[in-house]
XYZ file of C-alpha atoms in Angstrom:
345
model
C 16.596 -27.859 -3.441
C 15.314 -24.230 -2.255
C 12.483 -23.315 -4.263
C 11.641 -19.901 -2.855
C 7.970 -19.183 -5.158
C 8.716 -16.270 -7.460
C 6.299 -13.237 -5.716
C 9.076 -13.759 -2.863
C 11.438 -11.856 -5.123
C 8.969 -8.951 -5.528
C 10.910 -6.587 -3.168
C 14.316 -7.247 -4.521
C 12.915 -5.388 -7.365
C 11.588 -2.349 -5.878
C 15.107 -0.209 -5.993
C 17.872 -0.539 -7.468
C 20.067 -0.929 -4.895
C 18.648 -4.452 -4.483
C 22.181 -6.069 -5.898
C 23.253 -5.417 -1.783
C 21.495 -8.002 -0.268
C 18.413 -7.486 1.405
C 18.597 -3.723 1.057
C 15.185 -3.733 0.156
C 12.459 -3.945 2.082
C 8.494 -4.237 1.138
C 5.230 -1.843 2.022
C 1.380 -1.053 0.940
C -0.096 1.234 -1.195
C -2.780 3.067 0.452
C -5.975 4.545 -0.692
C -9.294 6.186 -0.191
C -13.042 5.043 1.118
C -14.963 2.609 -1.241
C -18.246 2.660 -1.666
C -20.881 0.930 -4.133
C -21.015 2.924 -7.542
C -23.619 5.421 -6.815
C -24.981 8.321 -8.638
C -26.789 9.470 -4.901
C -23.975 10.452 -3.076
C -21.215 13.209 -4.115
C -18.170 13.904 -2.985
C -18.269 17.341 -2.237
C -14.206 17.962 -1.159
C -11.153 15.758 -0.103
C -8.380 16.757 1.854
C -5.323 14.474 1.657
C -2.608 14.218 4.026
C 0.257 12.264 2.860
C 3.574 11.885 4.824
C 6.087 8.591 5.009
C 4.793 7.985 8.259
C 1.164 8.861 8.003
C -2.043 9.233 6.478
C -4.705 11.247 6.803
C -8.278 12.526 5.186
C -11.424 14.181 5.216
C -14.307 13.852 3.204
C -17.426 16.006 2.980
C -20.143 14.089 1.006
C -23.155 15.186 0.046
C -26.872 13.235 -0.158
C -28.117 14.667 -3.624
C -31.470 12.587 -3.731
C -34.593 13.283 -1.446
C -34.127 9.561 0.376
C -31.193 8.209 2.538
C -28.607 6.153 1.388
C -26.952 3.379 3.389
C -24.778 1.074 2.544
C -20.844 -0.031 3.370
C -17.997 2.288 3.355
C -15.092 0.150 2.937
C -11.149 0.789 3.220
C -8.970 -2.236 2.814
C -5.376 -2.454 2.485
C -3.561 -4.347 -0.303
C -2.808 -8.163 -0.102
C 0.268 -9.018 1.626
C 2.111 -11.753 0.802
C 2.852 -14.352 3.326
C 5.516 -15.731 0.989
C 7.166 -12.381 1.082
C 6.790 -11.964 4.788
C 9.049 -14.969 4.760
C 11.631 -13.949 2.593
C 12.178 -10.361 2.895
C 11.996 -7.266 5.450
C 8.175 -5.643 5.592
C 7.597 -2.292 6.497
C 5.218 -3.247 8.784
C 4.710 -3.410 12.851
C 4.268 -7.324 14.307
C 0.690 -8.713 13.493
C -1.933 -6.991 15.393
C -5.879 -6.801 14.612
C -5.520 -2.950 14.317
C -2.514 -3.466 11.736
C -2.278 0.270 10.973
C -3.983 1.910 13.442
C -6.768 2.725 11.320
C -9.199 4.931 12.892
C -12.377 6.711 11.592
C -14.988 9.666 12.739
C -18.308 10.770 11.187
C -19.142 14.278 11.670
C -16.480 14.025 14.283
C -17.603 11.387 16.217
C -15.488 7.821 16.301
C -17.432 5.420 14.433
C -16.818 1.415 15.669
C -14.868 0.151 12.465
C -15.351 -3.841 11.837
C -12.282 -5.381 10.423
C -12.256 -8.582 8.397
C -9.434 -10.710 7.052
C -9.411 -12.328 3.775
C -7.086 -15.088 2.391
C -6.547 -14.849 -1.609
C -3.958 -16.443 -3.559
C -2.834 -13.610 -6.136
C -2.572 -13.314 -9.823
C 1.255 -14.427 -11.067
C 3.381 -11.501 -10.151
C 4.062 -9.219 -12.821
C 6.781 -5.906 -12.581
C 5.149 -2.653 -12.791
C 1.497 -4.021 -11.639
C -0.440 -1.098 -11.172
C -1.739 -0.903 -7.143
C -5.062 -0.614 -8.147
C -5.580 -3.753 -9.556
C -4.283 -5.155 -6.213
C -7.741 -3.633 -5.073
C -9.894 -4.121 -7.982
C -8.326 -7.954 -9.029
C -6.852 -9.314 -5.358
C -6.991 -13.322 -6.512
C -9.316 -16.372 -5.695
C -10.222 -16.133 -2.475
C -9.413 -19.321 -0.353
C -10.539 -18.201 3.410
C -12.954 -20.650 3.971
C -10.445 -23.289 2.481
C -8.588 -22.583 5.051
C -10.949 -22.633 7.768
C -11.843 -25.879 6.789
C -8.494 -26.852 7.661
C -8.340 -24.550 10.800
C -5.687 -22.485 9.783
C -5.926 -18.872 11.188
C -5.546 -16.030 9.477
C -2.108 -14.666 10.872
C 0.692 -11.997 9.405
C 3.438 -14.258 12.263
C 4.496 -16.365 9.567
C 7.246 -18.237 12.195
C 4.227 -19.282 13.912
C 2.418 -20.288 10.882
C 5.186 -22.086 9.822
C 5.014 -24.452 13.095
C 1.229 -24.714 12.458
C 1.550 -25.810 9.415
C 4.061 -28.485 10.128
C 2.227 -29.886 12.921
C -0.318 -30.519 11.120
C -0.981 -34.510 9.758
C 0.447 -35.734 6.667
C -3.121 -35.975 4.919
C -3.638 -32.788 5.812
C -0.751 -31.187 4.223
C -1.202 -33.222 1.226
C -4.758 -31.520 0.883
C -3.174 -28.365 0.901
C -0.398 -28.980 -1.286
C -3.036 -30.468 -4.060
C -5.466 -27.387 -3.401
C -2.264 -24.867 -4.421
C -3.020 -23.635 -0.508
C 1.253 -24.477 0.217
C 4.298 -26.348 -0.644
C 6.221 -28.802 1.426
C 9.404 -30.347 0.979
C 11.031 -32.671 2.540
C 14.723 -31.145 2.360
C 17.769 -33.464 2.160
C 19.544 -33.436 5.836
C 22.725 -35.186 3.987
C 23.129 -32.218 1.718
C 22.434 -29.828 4.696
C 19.247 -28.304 2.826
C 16.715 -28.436 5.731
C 12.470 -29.010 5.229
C 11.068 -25.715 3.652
C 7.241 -25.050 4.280
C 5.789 -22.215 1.827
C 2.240 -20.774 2.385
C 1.285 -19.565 -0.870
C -1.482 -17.407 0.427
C -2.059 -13.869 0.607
C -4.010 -11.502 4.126
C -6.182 -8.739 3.299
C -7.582 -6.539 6.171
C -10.713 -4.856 5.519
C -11.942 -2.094 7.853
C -15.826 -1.026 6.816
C -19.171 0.024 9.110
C -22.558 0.801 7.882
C -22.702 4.285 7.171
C -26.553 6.150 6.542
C -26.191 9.290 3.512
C -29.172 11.582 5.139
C -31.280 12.487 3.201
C -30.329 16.340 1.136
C -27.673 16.337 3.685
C -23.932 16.824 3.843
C -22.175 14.078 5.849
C -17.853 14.330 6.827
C -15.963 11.128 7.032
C -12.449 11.352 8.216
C -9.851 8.429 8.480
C -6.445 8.106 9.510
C -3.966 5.486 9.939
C -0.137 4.793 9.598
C 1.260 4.498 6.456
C 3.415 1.881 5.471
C 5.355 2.563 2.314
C 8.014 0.016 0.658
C 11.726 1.255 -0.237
C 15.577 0.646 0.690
C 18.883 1.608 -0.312
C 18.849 3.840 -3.710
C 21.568 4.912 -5.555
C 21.422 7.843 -7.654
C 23.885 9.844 -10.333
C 23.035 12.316 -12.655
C 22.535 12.508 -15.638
C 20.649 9.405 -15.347
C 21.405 7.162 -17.996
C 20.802 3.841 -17.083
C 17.425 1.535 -18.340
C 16.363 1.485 -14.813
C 16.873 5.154 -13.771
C 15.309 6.514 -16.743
C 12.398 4.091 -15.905
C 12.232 5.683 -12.438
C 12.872 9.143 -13.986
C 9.612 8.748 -15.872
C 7.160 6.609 -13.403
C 8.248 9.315 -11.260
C 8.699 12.371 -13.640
C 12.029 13.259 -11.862
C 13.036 16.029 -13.954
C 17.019 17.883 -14.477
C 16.379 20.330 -11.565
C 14.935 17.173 -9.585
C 17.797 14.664 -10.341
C 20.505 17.530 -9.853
C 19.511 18.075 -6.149
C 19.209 14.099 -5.821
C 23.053 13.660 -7.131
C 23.774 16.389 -5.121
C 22.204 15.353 -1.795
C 23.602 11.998 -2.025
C 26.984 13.181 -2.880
C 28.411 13.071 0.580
C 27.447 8.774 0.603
C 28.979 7.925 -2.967
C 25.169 8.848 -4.871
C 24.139 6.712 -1.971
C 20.603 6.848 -0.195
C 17.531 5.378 1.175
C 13.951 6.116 -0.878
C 10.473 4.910 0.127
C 7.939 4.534 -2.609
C 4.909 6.166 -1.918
C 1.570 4.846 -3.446
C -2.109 6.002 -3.078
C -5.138 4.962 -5.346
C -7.168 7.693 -6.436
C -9.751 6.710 -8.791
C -11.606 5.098 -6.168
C -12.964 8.419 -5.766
C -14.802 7.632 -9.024
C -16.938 5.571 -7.697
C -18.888 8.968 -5.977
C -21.168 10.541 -8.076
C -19.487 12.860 -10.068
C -16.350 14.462 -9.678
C -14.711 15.785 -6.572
C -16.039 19.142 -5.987
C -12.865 20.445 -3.731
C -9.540 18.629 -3.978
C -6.950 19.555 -1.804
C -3.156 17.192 -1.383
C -0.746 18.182 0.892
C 2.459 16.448 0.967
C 5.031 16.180 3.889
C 8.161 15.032 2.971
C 9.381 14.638 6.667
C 12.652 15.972 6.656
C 13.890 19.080 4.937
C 16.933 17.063 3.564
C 14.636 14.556 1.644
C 13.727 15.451 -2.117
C 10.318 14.432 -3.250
C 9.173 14.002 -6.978
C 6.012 12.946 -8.532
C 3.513 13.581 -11.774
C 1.492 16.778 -10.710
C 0.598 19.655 -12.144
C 0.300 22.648 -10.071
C 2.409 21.798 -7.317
C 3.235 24.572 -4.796
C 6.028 24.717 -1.471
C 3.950 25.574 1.593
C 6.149 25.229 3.973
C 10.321 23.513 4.760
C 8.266 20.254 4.003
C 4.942 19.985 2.903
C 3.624 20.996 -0.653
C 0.191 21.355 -1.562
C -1.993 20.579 -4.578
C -5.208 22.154 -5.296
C -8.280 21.170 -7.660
C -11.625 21.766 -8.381
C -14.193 19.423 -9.651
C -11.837 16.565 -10.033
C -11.763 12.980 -11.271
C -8.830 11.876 -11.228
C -7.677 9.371 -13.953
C -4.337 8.007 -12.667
C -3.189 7.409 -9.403
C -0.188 9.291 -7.120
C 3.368 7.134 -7.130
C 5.652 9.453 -4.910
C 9.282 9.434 -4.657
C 10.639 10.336 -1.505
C 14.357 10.123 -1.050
C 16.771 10.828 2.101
C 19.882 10.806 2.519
C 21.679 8.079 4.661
C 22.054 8.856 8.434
C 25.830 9.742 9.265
């Protein structure tokens, strides 16, 4: 019997539209530069780029003690789901060690970024998770489990899938009973072929050893591509429905907002294609104090698309992009940005 394991199902839930068959398609949240809670180094300004296709940001930070500080700056991305991979489209290029591109300067000079991988097998999946806990709470992590049975740490899940079936029965049997993946056997007479499931989860983790001088200011930029889930959305106003007044208030899509959706879409039937934007702020907290200068700017991509999120002082800057400013900021939720387009003709 198929037995697809339930996180497989995760992007069927992401938009509506999901009753059309795989019309959904999965993505990462994104978010800023970790660093070990310290009370020595301040971040003195942040300026966010955020686009559907990009990301991009610089940091000034600031030495406040009379002794340098080193330690790890870390980015990672969130876990991503092998299981999912398998079952459902992935917003994300074919598996390469550089998966997004991710690139870093200090001061303006490229820094040599290291870049781990890390198995984990995640917490049950549960709707609405917050993205920072897949950061702060990523699962048990089972890397050297796997190394143990020589299993690499790929994102090619077709050639995973060949590994893992070549490999010898007591073998597979140890990683059944360890939880690491399920095997069945399939029943040829009732045409339902073998089925191998890794149950595992890849995290990347890009991080160098970075020295705070001394009483001086230091600025870390990064960029990479962003990778966002979405897929077909349908859209009507007023919105009356459990699950667009869910997404009317995760998203704080307001009249004026869902007007110019309903009216965008018109042309398709209320038919569309959204991409769910995430990005995890309150790692920022872990800086001493809050961030002196905060400055978002948000590119929509196309002047067609509508964008709507929960932010205060919001201003147009331009046929796109929109810009949010702040001063001594600590920010105590994170961004979830709606960005919807219309279907091409």
């Amino acid at each position: 019997m198929f037995r697809a394991p339930a996180a497989a199902f995760a992007a069927a839930l992401l938009f509506p539209a999901a009753v059309f068959a795989n019309d959904g398609f999965g993505g990462l949240s994104a978010t800023g530069l970790h660093f070990a809670q310290t009370d020595a180094i301040a971040m003195e300004s942040e300026d966010l780029f955020i686009s559907p296709d990009r990301i991009r940001v610089t940091y000034t930070f600031r030495n406040r003690t009379d002794a340098d500080v080193t330690g790890e700056v870390i980015f990672p991305l969130p876990p991503i789901s092998l299981q999912y991979l398998q079952t459902s489209d992935f917003n994300l290029p074919e598996d390469r060690e550089n998966l997004v591109n991710f690139t870093a300067t200090v001061d303006g000079q490229p820094v040599p970024v290291t870049i781990d991988r890390i198995a984990v097998i995640e917490p049950p999946w549960v709707e609405d998770r917050p993205p920072a806990e897949q950061y702060d709470t990523p699962g048990r992590d089972v890397t050297a489990a796997l190394a143990r049975h020589g299993i690499p740490l790929t994102l090619d899940v077709a050639a995973l899938t060949d590994t893992l079936n070549a490999l010898p029965a007591e073998t597979r049997a140890a990683l059944q009973a360890e939880g690491l993946a399920e095997f069945y056997a399939g029943d040829p007479a009732q045409g339902m072929p073998p089925e191998t499931w890794p149950l595992w989860s890849i995290i990347l983790r890009y991080h160098w050893t970075q020295t705070f001088p001394a009483g001086q200011t230091l600025t870390i930029a990064h960029d990479y591509e962003n990778r966002p889930p979405g897929g077909l959305f349908y859209w009507q106003h007023p919105a009356t429905e459990d699950w667009a007044t869910g997404y009317a208030a995760r998203y704080c899509i307001d009249d004026r907002t869902s007007r110019g959706i309903a009216k965008r879409l018109a042309p398709a039937q209320g038919m569309g294609v959204a991409y769910s934007l995430a990005y995890v702020l309150r790692t920022a907290n872990s800086w001493a104090g809050p961030i002196g200068d905060f400055r978002l700017t948000l590119d929509k991509g196309a002047e067609e698309n509508i964008i709507s999120l929960c932010a205060e002082g919001v201003e147009k800057t331009g046929p796109t992009t929109f810009e949010i400013r702040k001063r001594n900021y600590s920010p105590d939720r994170d961004l979830d940005i709606l960005i919807v387009t219309p279907l091409p003709q």
